[in-house]
XYZ file of C-alpha atoms in Angstrom:
659
model
C -129.140 30.483 41.620
C -125.993 30.842 39.620
C -125.899 32.828 36.179
C -124.126 31.462 33.947
C -122.844 33.625 31.475
C -123.607 37.323 32.509
C -122.708 39.445 29.213
C -124.348 37.214 27.048
C -127.448 37.354 28.551
C -127.602 41.031 29.155
C -128.119 42.253 25.849
C -131.190 40.035 25.742
C -131.940 41.789 29.192
C -131.977 44.924 27.383
C -134.203 44.275 24.349
C -136.994 42.265 26.383
C -137.356 43.829 30.251
C -139.728 41.149 30.726
C -137.519 37.995 30.180
C -137.358 36.070 33.630
C -134.679 33.408 34.758
C -135.471 30.050 35.610
C -134.359 27.234 36.230
C -135.462 23.669 34.508
C -134.862 21.575 37.520
C -134.055 22.436 41.286
C -130.892 20.271 41.473
C -129.422 21.857 37.880
C -127.288 24.886 37.321
C -128.688 25.352 33.530
C -130.975 28.198 33.302
C -133.619 29.085 30.899
C -134.640 32.636 29.954
C -138.490 32.115 29.280
C -140.654 35.486 28.174
C -143.935 36.881 29.730
C -146.374 36.649 26.530
C -145.314 35.065 23.242
C -146.264 37.858 21.337
C -143.050 39.993 23.398
C -140.423 38.393 20.279
C -143.264 38.564 17.579
C -143.850 42.005 17.677
C -140.300 43.183 17.509
C -139.137 43.495 13.976
C -135.261 42.171 13.023
C -134.068 43.247 10.131
C -130.130 42.558 11.021
C -129.321 38.925 12.276
C -126.342 40.470 14.891
C -127.940 42.830 17.999
C -126.981 46.687 17.797
C -124.201 48.025 19.461
C -124.652 49.183 22.885
C -122.241 52.686 23.027
C -122.678 53.751 25.879
C -121.173 50.060 27.502
C -118.038 51.028 25.993
C -118.502 54.759 28.023
C -119.480 53.379 31.138
C -116.475 50.635 31.112
C -113.590 53.629 29.883
C -114.939 56.981 31.928
C -113.422 59.588 30.179
C -112.281 62.644 31.851
C -114.353 65.971 32.295
C -113.217 68.341 29.039
C -111.722 71.918 29.878
C -111.283 74.944 28.010
C -108.004 76.716 28.920
C -107.737 80.255 28.458
C -103.888 82.809 29.128
C -103.055 86.367 29.599
C -100.931 86.914 26.392
C -102.993 89.271 25.270
C -104.468 90.309 27.962
C -107.862 89.400 27.429
C -108.439 86.696 30.256
C -107.833 89.129 33.112
C -109.609 92.021 31.829
C -112.947 88.935 31.644
C -112.405 87.911 35.408
C -112.206 91.855 35.356
C -115.260 92.559 34.123
C -117.111 90.233 36.666
C -115.702 91.655 39.130
C -116.499 95.255 37.676
C -120.376 93.524 37.289
C -120.216 92.627 41.285
C -118.831 95.788 42.706
C -121.632 97.747 41.028
C -124.403 95.594 42.027
C -123.362 95.484 45.789
C -122.283 98.873 45.717
C -125.999 99.943 45.563
C -126.851 98.889 49.156
C -124.094 100.888 50.679
C -124.755 103.386 53.048
C -127.482 105.442 54.405
C -128.547 106.243 51.242
C -128.196 103.114 49.929
C -131.011 101.323 47.578
C -131.980 97.706 47.723
C -131.756 95.483 45.249
C -134.525 93.460 43.783
C -134.162 89.183 43.749
C -136.040 86.878 41.690
C -137.422 83.411 43.611
C -138.785 80.642 41.868
C -140.588 79.246 44.174
C -142.192 83.005 45.917
C -142.067 85.799 45.556
C -139.589 87.657 44.964
C -136.820 89.156 48.048
C -136.067 92.732 48.184
C -132.625 93.156 50.043
C -130.329 95.334 51.259
C -127.899 92.667 52.594
C -124.883 92.293 50.134
C -123.647 88.841 51.667
C -127.305 87.742 50.760
C -127.135 89.627 46.475
C -123.721 88.272 46.506
C -124.648 84.817 46.975
C -127.599 84.864 43.721
C -124.831 86.083 41.653
C -124.199 83.801 38.762
C -122.773 84.768 35.109
C -123.407 83.097 31.419
C -119.300 83.985 30.582
C -117.528 81.074 32.631
C -114.626 83.394 32.350
C -116.527 86.153 34.571
C -118.169 84.129 36.549
C -114.759 83.044 37.988
C -114.187 86.618 38.544
C -117.468 86.707 40.365
C -116.993 83.773 42.717
C -113.106 85.143 43.194
C -114.017 88.123 44.662
C -117.706 87.200 46.656
C -114.850 85.369 48.879
C -113.839 88.465 50.223
C -117.565 89.129 51.143
C -118.251 85.806 52.197
C -115.238 85.138 54.792
C -115.925 88.683 56.335
C -119.452 88.023 56.598
C -118.552 84.608 58.458
C -116.073 85.905 60.904
C -117.948 88.980 61.676
C -121.536 88.829 60.723
C -121.405 92.347 58.427
C -119.254 94.072 56.157
C -119.529 91.941 52.799
C -120.064 95.060 50.804
C -117.705 96.896 52.014
C -114.831 93.810 50.957
C -116.024 93.564 47.444
C -115.001 97.414 47.371
C -112.174 97.365 48.261
C -111.545 94.149 47.394
C -112.413 95.709 43.998
C -110.790 98.688 44.630
C -107.327 96.810 45.172
C -107.699 94.854 41.940
C -108.666 97.808 39.387
C -105.529 99.698 40.218
C -103.485 96.815 40.152
C -104.253 95.486 36.801
C -103.206 99.475 35.705
C -99.849 99.131 36.579
C -99.162 95.573 35.767
C -100.897 96.110 32.393
C -97.601 98.710 32.267
C -95.333 96.325 32.717
C -94.304 96.050 36.701
C -93.715 92.284 38.751
C -97.223 91.182 39.923
C -95.585 89.047 42.717
C -93.977 92.465 44.417
C -97.006 94.383 44.130
C -98.757 91.566 45.857
C -96.267 91.510 48.299
C -96.569 95.721 49.137
C -100.021 94.724 49.171
C -100.131 92.128 52.018
C -97.637 93.785 53.855
C -99.545 97.643 54.007
C -102.066 95.405 54.696
C -100.587 93.571 58.463
C -99.340 97.528 59.152
C -103.091 99.240 58.213
C -104.512 96.084 60.932
C -102.249 97.656 63.477
C -102.684 100.857 63.319
C -106.389 100.931 63.145
C -105.981 98.808 66.389
C -104.798 102.343 67.542
C -107.250 104.123 65.988
C -109.841 101.554 67.634
C -111.864 102.085 71.148
C -114.261 100.401 73.370
C -117.869 100.689 72.728
C -120.062 102.690 75.653
C -123.481 100.720 77.007
C -125.542 103.854 75.046
C -123.415 103.325 71.888
C -124.241 99.918 71.535
C -128.209 101.239 70.045
C -125.956 103.645 67.529
C -123.837 100.706 65.997
C -126.947 98.948 65.826
C -128.814 101.470 64.261
C -125.862 101.999 61.276
C -125.784 98.447 60.497
C -129.676 98.093 60.607
C -129.314 100.908 57.421
C -130.055 103.480 60.469
C -133.051 102.264 61.223
C -132.788 103.105 65.522
C -136.139 101.480 66.336
C -134.046 98.011 65.630
C -130.837 99.710 67.645
C -132.675 100.655 70.602
C -134.656 96.864 70.624
C -130.436 95.638 70.337
C -129.766 97.288 72.844
C -131.943 96.717 75.219
C -131.930 93.073 74.633
C -128.034 92.782 75.395
C -128.434 94.886 78.561
C -130.754 92.287 79.968
C -129.214 89.301 79.104
C -125.217 91.109 79.549
C -122.558 91.270 76.919
C -121.960 87.387 77.020
C -125.730 86.658 76.335
C -127.374 84.918 73.709
C -129.551 87.100 70.681
C -131.516 84.957 68.571
C -134.026 86.221 66.050
C -137.308 84.493 64.735
C -140.366 85.299 62.153
C -143.039 86.772 64.663
C -147.029 86.328 64.704
C -147.577 90.073 64.112
C -147.174 93.010 62.134
C -143.947 94.810 64.911
C -141.227 94.142 66.278
C -140.977 91.751 69.454
C -138.807 91.634 72.463
C -139.136 88.185 74.697
C -136.579 87.022 77.081
C -136.104 83.390 78.342
C -133.898 81.180 80.591
C -131.600 78.640 78.997
C -128.777 78.077 77.423
C -126.000 77.259 74.511
C -122.776 75.094 74.237
C -120.395 74.231 70.578
C -121.662 71.169 70.625
C -123.574 69.293 67.174
C -125.915 66.656 66.230
C -123.884 63.350 66.274
C -125.412 62.381 62.911
C -127.387 64.469 59.982
C -129.998 61.925 60.206
C -131.387 62.891 63.167
C -132.096 66.964 61.360
C -135.751 67.549 61.220
C -135.799 70.475 59.083
C -133.877 69.624 56.238
C -133.661 73.160 53.954
C -132.008 75.037 57.581
C -130.237 71.298 57.885
C -131.272 71.969 62.252
C -133.022 69.714 64.556
C -135.722 71.493 66.236
C -138.266 69.622 69.102
C -140.949 71.484 71.759
C -141.654 70.122 75.072
C -139.209 67.863 74.951
C -137.370 65.820 77.054
C -133.227 65.408 77.957
C -131.222 62.342 78.968
C -127.841 63.380 80.845
C -125.177 60.641 80.894
C -121.802 61.399 82.064
C -120.658 58.620 80.666
C -120.005 56.451 76.911
C -122.623 54.665 75.925
C -121.745 51.887 74.208
C -124.673 49.313 74.513
C -128.179 49.860 72.614
C -130.293 47.552 75.862
C -129.097 50.438 78.150
C -131.390 52.887 76.776
C -134.185 50.524 76.130
C -136.577 51.703 79.328
C -135.696 55.522 78.473
C -136.712 55.202 74.472
C -139.201 52.808 74.641
C -141.200 55.429 77.726
C -140.697 58.151 75.126
C -141.972 56.438 72.314
C -144.769 55.655 74.507
C -146.037 58.670 75.731
C -145.174 60.491 72.484
C -142.449 63.189 73.731
C -139.282 64.279 71.785
C -135.806 63.532 73.788
C -131.963 64.886 73.415
C -129.745 62.420 74.395
C -126.323 64.594 75.819
C -123.767 61.385 76.749
C -119.736 61.900 76.500
C -119.651 59.625 74.131
C -121.732 57.121 71.924
C -120.757 54.402 69.720
C -122.130 53.940 66.773
C -123.961 50.359 67.162
C -125.320 51.892 70.065
C -126.739 55.179 67.928
C -128.084 53.122 64.812
C -130.953 51.551 66.452
C -132.095 54.970 67.852
C -131.034 56.745 63.603
C -134.125 53.170 62.519
C -136.414 54.057 64.948
C -136.448 58.373 64.306
C -135.882 57.311 60.593
C -139.370 55.570 60.777
C -141.287 57.762 62.524
C -141.420 56.159 65.591
C -139.188 58.111 67.814
C -138.790 61.708 67.677
C -134.916 61.859 69.327
C -130.953 63.265 68.634
C -127.770 62.399 70.074
C -125.059 65.207 71.125
C -121.675 65.199 72.536
C -121.826 66.291 76.136
C -119.843 69.731 75.886
C -116.368 70.661 77.612
C -114.068 67.787 78.512
C -113.093 65.983 82.068
C -114.136 67.450 84.950
C -115.523 70.792 83.262
C -117.631 68.555 81.330
C -119.201 67.096 84.167
C -119.503 70.982 86.068
C -121.018 71.452 82.163
C -123.304 68.344 82.580
C -124.337 69.263 86.596
C -125.356 72.574 85.056
C -127.194 71.746 82.512
C -128.838 69.151 85.077
C -130.009 72.631 86.868
C -131.478 74.288 84.656
C -133.644 71.698 82.959
C -134.313 70.452 86.109
C -133.531 66.213 85.355
C -130.079 64.072 86.841
C -127.036 63.116 85.656
C -126.892 59.790 85.265
C -123.131 59.339 86.349
C -121.099 56.283 88.247
C -120.161 58.406 91.178
C -123.747 59.363 92.120
C -124.799 55.323 91.546
C -127.546 55.581 89.111
C -127.427 52.829 86.428
C -128.657 54.023 82.975
C -130.472 50.720 82.241
C -132.171 51.001 85.373
C -133.549 55.194 85.242
C -136.722 56.131 84.129
C -138.343 59.472 83.682
C -138.047 61.004 87.097
C -134.029 60.876 85.613
C -134.806 63.492 82.641
C -134.288 66.999 82.370
C -136.973 69.092 80.314
C -136.972 72.598 77.716
C -139.469 74.364 76.003
C -137.365 74.264 73.158
C -134.379 72.558 71.419
C -132.185 73.333 68.242
C -129.777 71.806 67.031
C -127.201 72.948 63.956
C -124.360 71.424 63.196
C -121.918 72.423 65.758
C -124.229 74.690 67.929
C -126.640 72.916 70.656
C -129.587 76.184 72.091
C -131.678 74.834 74.950
C -134.539 77.162 76.164
C -136.219 76.486 79.623
C -139.762 78.005 80.536
C -137.755 79.254 83.876
C -139.371 77.162 86.489
C -136.000 76.099 87.893
C -134.692 79.827 88.437
C -134.233 79.530 91.754
C -132.419 76.451 91.638
C -129.943 78.421 88.675
C -129.702 81.532 91.037
C -128.153 78.973 93.962
C -126.053 77.774 91.746
C -125.247 81.023 90.400
C -124.030 82.282 94.357
C -122.337 79.021 95.096
C -120.169 79.466 91.865
C -119.390 82.899 92.913
C -118.638 81.906 96.238
C -115.802 80.001 94.866
C -114.430 82.705 92.559
C -113.911 84.357 95.440
C -111.968 81.258 96.708
C -110.232 80.760 93.609
C -106.733 82.375 93.075
C -105.053 81.320 89.775
C -107.079 83.396 86.817
C -107.382 80.087 84.834
C -110.031 78.901 86.967
C -111.376 82.242 87.678
C -111.890 82.620 83.949
C -114.211 79.353 83.523
C -116.128 79.793 86.726
C -116.991 83.784 85.030
C -118.100 81.898 82.393
C -119.849 79.234 84.181
C -122.143 82.060 86.181
C -122.628 83.562 82.260
C -123.753 80.880 80.834
C -126.751 80.084 83.915
C -127.223 83.713 84.371
C -126.869 84.937 80.982
C -130.460 83.813 79.779
C -131.403 84.115 75.762
C -133.121 87.269 74.191
C -135.603 85.953 71.086
C -136.209 89.197 68.442
C -139.416 88.319 67.029
C -139.798 90.233 63.763
C -142.639 91.704 61.871
C -144.490 93.043 58.800
C -146.772 93.524 56.543
C -145.587 91.298 53.849
C -142.997 88.198 53.239
C -141.162 90.524 51.178
C -140.407 92.872 53.761
C -140.125 90.337 56.272
C -137.506 88.766 54.998
C -135.856 91.946 54.307
C -136.312 93.141 58.229
C -134.977 89.536 59.187
C -131.248 89.988 57.324
C -131.148 93.876 58.435
C -131.628 92.763 62.287
C -129.458 90.312 61.610
C -126.566 92.711 60.150
C -127.086 94.571 63.204
C -127.010 91.958 65.959
C -124.024 90.494 64.576
C -122.992 94.203 64.649
C -123.363 94.765 67.896
C -121.435 91.849 68.996
C -118.157 92.486 66.541
C -118.183 96.553 68.620
C -118.652 94.271 71.997
C -115.634 91.839 71.138
C -112.945 94.732 69.563
C -114.220 97.882 69.636
C -115.783 100.407 67.392
C -113.665 103.441 65.075
C -115.246 106.099 62.579
C -118.154 105.054 60.175
C -118.829 105.918 56.805
C -115.682 105.022 55.342
C -113.982 107.737 57.280
C -111.625 105.419 58.812
C -110.410 103.923 56.161
C -109.803 107.259 54.386
C -107.690 108.429 57.872
C -105.863 104.733 57.153
C -104.602 105.612 53.475
C -103.030 108.972 55.325
C -100.728 106.518 56.993
C -99.450 104.343 54.124
C -96.704 107.338 53.485
C -95.302 106.156 56.636
C -95.976 102.346 55.930
C -93.504 102.797 51.973
C -90.623 103.549 53.828
C -90.391 100.019 55.247
C -90.647 98.280 52.403
C -88.152 96.586 50.675
C -88.034 98.081 46.493
C -90.200 100.467 44.938
C -92.847 97.488 43.109
C -93.583 96.996 47.054
C -93.820 100.512 47.667
C -96.295 101.152 44.574
C -98.277 98.114 45.945
C -98.731 99.945 49.083
C -99.722 103.539 46.979
C -102.889 100.890 45.142
C -103.778 100.463 48.606
C -103.881 104.141 49.319
C -106.475 104.286 46.105
C -108.168 101.660 47.209
C -109.040 103.085 50.805
C -111.049 105.587 49.261
C -113.315 103.822 46.965
C -116.077 103.006 49.975
C -116.439 106.545 51.518
C -116.501 107.779 47.104
C -119.237 105.510 46.818
C -121.650 106.062 49.772
C -121.067 110.090 48.384
C -122.267 109.048 45.364
C -125.394 107.027 46.512
C -126.151 109.647 48.569
C -126.123 112.515 45.332
C -123.279 114.643 46.735
C -119.713 114.498 44.156
C -117.297 112.147 45.919
C -113.644 114.060 45.068
C -115.452 117.432 47.188
C -116.045 115.030 50.216
C -113.295 112.915 50.926
C -110.620 116.297 49.922
C -113.111 118.289 53.551
C -112.718 115.184 55.130
C -108.438 114.804 54.777
C -108.782 118.537 54.956
C -109.155 118.288 59.563
C -106.921 116.476 60.819
C -110.089 115.397 63.794
C -109.554 111.773 63.789
C -113.849 111.764 64.758
C -114.406 114.440 62.073
C -116.215 112.550 58.844
C -119.643 112.827 56.131
C -122.792 112.362 57.168
C -124.460 110.696 54.502
C -128.353 110.234 56.493
C -128.006 114.076 57.055
C -125.255 115.242 54.504
C -123.349 117.169 57.048
C -119.758 116.978 57.659
C -119.667 116.742 61.919
C -117.985 115.052 64.681
C -119.441 111.345 63.760
C -118.375 109.612 66.996
C -121.127 112.031 68.878
C -123.629 111.588 66.484
C -123.315 108.505 66.506
C -121.538 107.410 63.198
C -119.488 104.204 64.364
C -118.365 100.853 62.805
C -116.984 97.260 64.144
C -113.544 97.063 64.623
C -113.818 93.341 64.119
C -115.420 94.165 60.488
C -112.903 96.969 59.409
C -110.407 94.960 60.456
C -111.441 91.537 58.104
C -112.051 93.880 54.954
C -108.410 94.837 54.873
C -107.520 91.032 55.626
C -109.807 89.876 53.005
C -110.006 92.158 50.200
C -106.296 92.470 50.219
C -105.584 88.340 50.290
C -108.594 88.223 47.401
C -106.616 91.143 45.481
C -103.135 90.015 45.734
C -104.471 86.403 44.252
C -106.191 87.786 41.411
C -103.163 90.027 40.691
C -100.392 87.223 39.734
C -103.314 85.188 38.170
C -102.028 84.182 33.957
C -104.224 81.081 33.045
C -107.210 80.112 34.033
C -109.141 76.882 33.007
C -113.176 76.543 32.931
C -115.035 73.239 32.317
C -116.492 73.534 28.365
C -120.209 74.500 28.475
C -122.466 71.560 27.074
C -125.113 72.522 24.970
C -127.818 70.441 24.891
C -129.531 69.573 21.529
C -133.362 70.070 22.157
C -134.652 67.170 19.652
C -137.347 68.544 17.072
C -140.902 67.213 16.621
C -141.923 65.175 13.683
C -143.957 68.069 11.426
C -147.741 67.052 11.423
C -148.402 65.156 8.331
C -150.408 67.225 6.146
C -154.189 66.572 5.586
C -156.164 65.235 2.663
C -158.638 68.217 1.130
C -161.893 67.059 2.743
C -164.387 65.731 -0.152
C -167.663 67.993 -1.243
C -170.445 67.567 0.888
C -173.367 65.420 -0.347
C -176.279 66.837 -0.008
C -178.726 65.276 2.688
C -180.469 62.192 1.671
C -183.826 61.686 1.694
C -185.543 59.008 3.538
C -186.599 57.208 0.414
C -183.408 56.909 -0.896
C -181.561 56.218 2.706
C -179.415 53.046 2.868
C -178.362 52.077 5.680
C -174.162 50.170 5.508
C -171.949 48.284 7.073
C -168.652 49.344 8.813
C -165.848 47.885 7.063
C -163.776 45.675 10.236
C -160.491 46.947 11.172
C -157.646 45.271 8.728
C -155.786 42.853 10.596
C -152.043 44.096 11.829
C -149.549 41.291 10.139
C -146.696 40.005 13.207
C -143.747 40.613 12.785
C -141.273 37.607 12.089
C -139.642 35.729 14.768
C -135.975 36.352 15.682
C -134.028 34.380 13.320
C -132.372 31.501 15.461
C -128.927 32.675 14.044
C -128.848 35.661 15.973
C -129.391 33.218 19.450
C -126.204 31.005 18.257
C -124.171 34.000 18.072
C -125.082 34.746 21.524
C -125.237 31.082 22.440
C -128.965 30.373 22.895
C -131.372 27.438 21.798
C -134.742 28.592 21.275
C -136.758 25.258 21.928
C -140.672 25.591 21.890
C -140.670 29.287 22.222
C -138.087 28.559 25.843
C -134.448 30.572 25.316
C -131.911 27.759 26.719
C -128.450 29.006 27.415
C -125.802 26.062 26.214
């Protein structure tokens, strides 16, 4: 059906929602607009003979760009506002730093408030009303977020260090120094300090892992010993996950499983929208060593999964869109519980990976080399897993341990291959396969009395696990902010390698900023920061420092106060990156804040005074009166025909016709 002159018919549909478009006869192109009832036209008064202009049509056809507000730093006002945001963030997250750091209470709209000691969680919640200050918050937030992403801990130290660099840098730039040269001096100093840090670092011993975890968890040595025990059981390359426990105490569970870096092929497979993950329990795995192009190939296996109502995970070299679409469609309809992921690695390594998965889950890999055809395969080729968790970039498969004898046999075969291989690269790949198969998975179950305490303990435990992994990767240095104090002594030697005086001032700024974390730890412990720094730097022993937990000066390595080198390195790099970007900024562009005007309600009509109450009538003079009928409402006049003439319509017997 062709609509004639849509521009003319559109205003009528806007005024009368119940209009319908009908042909006069099946063979005519002339269309007629009819009304649902005759009262629709008569009920609307029309005082003007022309239709009202629709302003939103003009806006939709001619969209305007969102207006922005510009702030220039002519008088230093823009940078002051940005710095105010940075100061506020540093003051807030600084409360949590050190063994005597306090907690921060965060409002939660949909439940109890969060009481946390984790800098990264606090950073995510900060949003200021002033747009310029909010830009400063978002800028310095990048230092903490990036450090947390790479090292898993140290976001608070990154923010404090960035705040120190910005605060000291703004002072010298206000005095007339060149910000470009200052920022280059900061950048070169950061690179040199990272090299010095590597020389100070040493490999972590097994018995020291508990200390690293405990320091990161806020001096909770129960958590530290549990994480150390988990690493001892699953190995340094093993996987540690954290879950909510069902009891009040923390517990450790070791399960057989495997993790690899491949995520779901489509977000439509997600079962938990909040976390954006796929999670299945007691599911089957279909392992295919080829690309699936035809959806009919999987029909038999998927049909069986629907009939027996078990989730299925498809692991294949690749799945074409035509083959993936029916799986997604049936999953969205609720008919099928399924997810699809791409097989890890490439080429020969991919085939070995699938074979290892088949051994672990008790399944069979469908491949042309083995003479198996996917279309004819049945339930017997499927592997079994007690739990599968798939994110956008990783997959975790947990088994019940029933295939342990087969896994051990496979590991011994790979070990013999390692002994007979001379090439280092091949040995490395084979050792990775052994670690993957025999490592296992440690599950730390967090217990607490209330939901508020559970969230805090869970965040602390995540930081502790991440810090321990970082220590295993790059070693450890002295903790308590003392490693940064020792690095500040190296800055004088770095100055001699810089190009000019302004770059040397940039290095001096870095030297002052390196004392900020140690000052804040001392301040949170209730002692005078300048005395602590002077006493620590007066001793040449690199291991000597201030233990804020016991309020004493001692050998921090022997006391178990140490930080992962990776965390300290990320703090230096990301704080310097944010600071040099901040110091070279001279104008800010922000959105103009639009105020939503709330319409005022019409005042209530004033009530007329009540008439005086007459005495109750006696039965003698009681008169029964009839209620008057409701007044008839006058109908509004019909739409003037001139309106229809202007639009190109005619009104014939209550029917609107198009010319």
